Each structure stands twice: as C-alpha cells, then as structure tokens.
Amino acid sequence: MDSISIQDAIMESSSQLAMGVTFGVDPPKQQVDVDIATHISIYDDIDGPKRSLLLVETADRPGLLVDLVKIFTVINVNVESGEFDTEGLLAKAKFHVSYKGKAIIKPLQQVLANSLRYFLR
C-alpha cells in the first residue's frame, strides 16, 4: 500500500492550484471594468518601537503578493508577519514591517508608500 505524506499532498494541491486545475485554466469570459484605487497607510505599531504597521488596499490580481514581497526586498524592508485577504476584486494586506530591527522612519515610509503606489497602479 502506497502512503502519501502530508507534505506531498500539500505540494500536489499547491501545484494543482497554481496550474489552474482546481478552478479551471480558462479565465472568465466577461471582463469586469472596475477602477479600484490603491490605498497605502503606514503607522507606528502599538506593539512597540521595533516595527511598523503597513496597510495596503488595491485591486486583486494574480501575483500581487509576490510583487509586494519583491518591493519589500528591493527596499530592504523586513516583513515580520502579514495577513492577506480578498473581498471580491479588492485585496487587503496588513503587514508588520521593520527596517534593521526598528520601526520604519518617516522618510523610508514615504519611499515605501511611493514605491508601492508606483508598482501597484
């Protein structure tokens, strides 16, 4: 009797999802023409001076989370934790971020917000 590990099952499910097997490989026939504005907010985290809270709301699309992480990587912003949710066509992300182990200072907050706005438009 062949046994499959949980890790193998997860990998198989993930690859099926990535290849569109779960939901189908064909995109919807009808395109939705909706303009969703991108909103970015950065706050000092209430948990202390070692991280900041980044909130992003933008139009959902394939690869969005990967693109967000690429932007963080280029700017050297560390993501300590995050939550990602979608509501229809709207993606909402909440990240606890830091720079060199500290909360993000105002000038870097502006760089991060501008970079996100530029690449998410």
Tab-separated table of C-alpha atoms in Angstrom:
chain	number	residue	atom	x	y	z
A	1	MET	CA	0.000	0.000	0.000
A	2	ASP	CA	1.445	3.373	-1.029
A	3	SER	CA	1.289	6.079	1.560
A	4	ILE	CA	1.491	9.777	0.749
A	5	SER	CA	2.885	12.235	3.234
A	6	ILE	CA	1.039	15.368	4.230
A	7	GLN	CA	3.852	17.424	2.693
A	8	ASP	CA	3.445	15.598	-0.648
A	9	ALA	CA	-0.311	16.162	-0.547
A	10	ILE	CA	0.164	19.873	0.145
A	11	MET	CA	2.713	20.203	-2.657
A	12	GLU	CA	0.404	18.404	-5.074
A	13	SER	CA	-2.559	20.583	-4.088
A	14	SER	CA	-0.458	23.744	-4.352
A	15	SER	CA	0.841	22.839	-7.785
A	16	GLN	CA	-2.671	21.978	-8.973
A	17	LEU	CA	-3.934	25.320	-7.707
A	18	ALA	CA	-1.033	27.155	-9.345
A	19	MET	CA	-1.699	25.436	-12.660
A	20	GLY	CA	-5.405	26.244	-12.526
A	21	VAL	CA	-6.516	22.634	-12.130
A	22	THR	CA	-8.673	23.420	-9.106
A	23	PHE	CA	-10.611	26.331	-10.602
A	24	GLY	CA	-10.020	25.767	-14.303
A	25	VAL	CA	-7.393	27.160	-16.617
A	26	ASP	CA	-9.724	29.344	-18.638
A	27	PRO	CA	-10.247	32.922	-17.411
A	28	PRO	CA	-13.796	34.226	-17.053
A	29	LYS	CA	-15.402	35.129	-20.383
A	30	GLN	CA	-16.695	38.502	-19.196
A	31	GLN	CA	-14.141	41.130	-18.218
A	32	VAL	CA	-15.067	43.459	-15.376
A	33	ASP	CA	-14.132	47.082	-15.934
A	34	VAL	CA	-13.767	48.465	-12.426
A	35	ASP	CA	-11.209	51.003	-11.289
A	36	ILE	CA	-10.102	50.281	-7.724
A	37	ALA	CA	-7.941	52.928	-6.107
A	38	THR	CA	-4.846	51.858	-4.205
A	39	HIS	CA	-4.669	52.977	-0.571
A	40	ILE	CA	-1.469	52.684	1.465
A	41	SER	CA	-1.119	53.580	5.144
A	42	ILE	CA	1.877	53.158	7.428
A	43	TYR	CA	1.596	53.564	11.195
A	44	ASP	CA	3.809	53.081	14.207
A	45	ASP	CA	2.841	49.695	15.610
A	46	ILE	CA	1.177	49.691	19.017
A	47	ASP	CA	3.313	46.679	19.979
A	48	GLY	CA	6.377	48.860	20.401
A	49	PRO	CA	9.130	50.767	18.621
A	50	LYS	CA	10.540	47.773	16.746
A	51	ARG	CA	8.074	47.619	13.864
A	52	SER	CA	5.511	49.499	11.824
A	53	LEU	CA	2.080	48.540	10.546
A	54	LEU	CA	1.601	48.696	6.757
A	55	LEU	CA	-1.913	48.536	5.305
A	56	VAL	CA	-2.416	48.096	1.548
A	57	GLU	CA	-5.722	48.037	-0.307
A	58	THR	CA	-5.604	47.596	-4.075
A	59	ALA	CA	-7.155	45.731	-6.971
A	60	ASP	CA	-6.652	41.988	-6.663
A	61	ARG	CA	-4.718	40.274	-9.430
A	62	PRO	CA	-2.596	37.161	-9.923
A	63	GLY	CA	0.907	37.579	-8.490
A	64	LEU	CA	0.030	40.537	-6.269
A	65	LEU	CA	1.538	39.088	-3.106
A	66	VAL	CA	4.742	38.163	-4.948
A	67	ASP	CA	5.020	41.706	-6.295
A	68	LEU	CA	4.554	43.175	-2.810
A	69	VAL	CA	7.311	40.972	-1.416
A	70	LYS	CA	9.641	41.942	-4.294
A	71	ILE	CA	9.136	45.628	-3.468
A	72	PHE	CA	9.876	44.975	0.211
A	73	THR	CA	13.020	43.079	-0.752
A	74	VAL	CA	14.356	45.844	-3.005
A	75	ILE	CA	13.898	48.442	-0.256
A	76	ASN	CA	15.285	46.083	2.433
A	77	VAL	CA	12.089	46.191	4.468
A	78	ASN	CA	11.624	43.078	6.595
A	79	VAL	CA	8.166	41.554	6.883
A	80	GLU	CA	7.715	40.101	10.355
A	81	SER	CA	4.132	38.971	9.816
A	82	GLY	CA	1.262	39.591	7.499
A	83	GLU	CA	-2.357	38.931	6.663
A	84	PHE	CA	-3.778	38.901	3.153
A	85	ASP	CA	-7.463	38.889	2.302
A	86	THR	CA	-9.612	39.492	-0.752
A	87	GLU	CA	-13.130	40.853	-0.936
A	88	GLY	CA	-14.314	40.413	-4.488
A	89	LEU	CA	-11.911	42.432	-6.634
A	90	LEU	CA	-10.324	44.192	-3.645
A	91	ALA	CA	-7.170	42.846	-1.994
A	92	LYS	CA	-6.395	43.889	1.574
A	93	ALA	CA	-2.987	43.282	3.106
A	94	LYS	CA	-1.720	44.035	6.586
A	95	PHE	CA	1.992	43.665	7.296
A	96	HIS	CA	4.115	44.212	10.387
A	97	VAL	CA	7.343	45.547	8.910
A	98	SER	CA	10.695	46.814	10.128
A	99	TYR	CA	13.971	48.164	8.826
A	100	LYS	CA	17.145	46.936	10.513
A	101	GLY	CA	15.145	45.756	13.524
A	102	LYS	CA	13.383	49.078	14.119
A	103	ALA	CA	10.156	50.762	13.115
A	104	ILE	CA	10.254	52.455	9.729
A	105	ILE	CA	11.131	56.146	9.989
A	106	LYS	CA	9.072	58.766	8.144
A	107	PRO	CA	11.398	59.246	5.130
A	108	LEU	CA	11.536	55.487	4.496
A	109	GLN	CA	7.761	55.282	4.988
A	110	GLN	CA	7.427	57.773	2.129
A	111	VAL	CA	9.806	55.770	-0.084
A	112	LEU	CA	7.890	52.566	0.654
A	113	ALA	CA	4.481	54.163	0.038
A	114	ASN	CA	5.638	55.806	-3.211
A	115	SER	CA	7.189	52.550	-4.456
A	116	LEU	CA	4.018	50.602	-3.700
A	117	ARG	CA	1.819	53.214	-5.384
A	118	TYR	CA	4.047	53.223	-8.470
A	119	PHE	CA	4.162	49.451	-8.911
A	120	LEU	CA	0.523	48.779	-7.968
A	121	ARG	CA	-1.062	51.218	-10.400
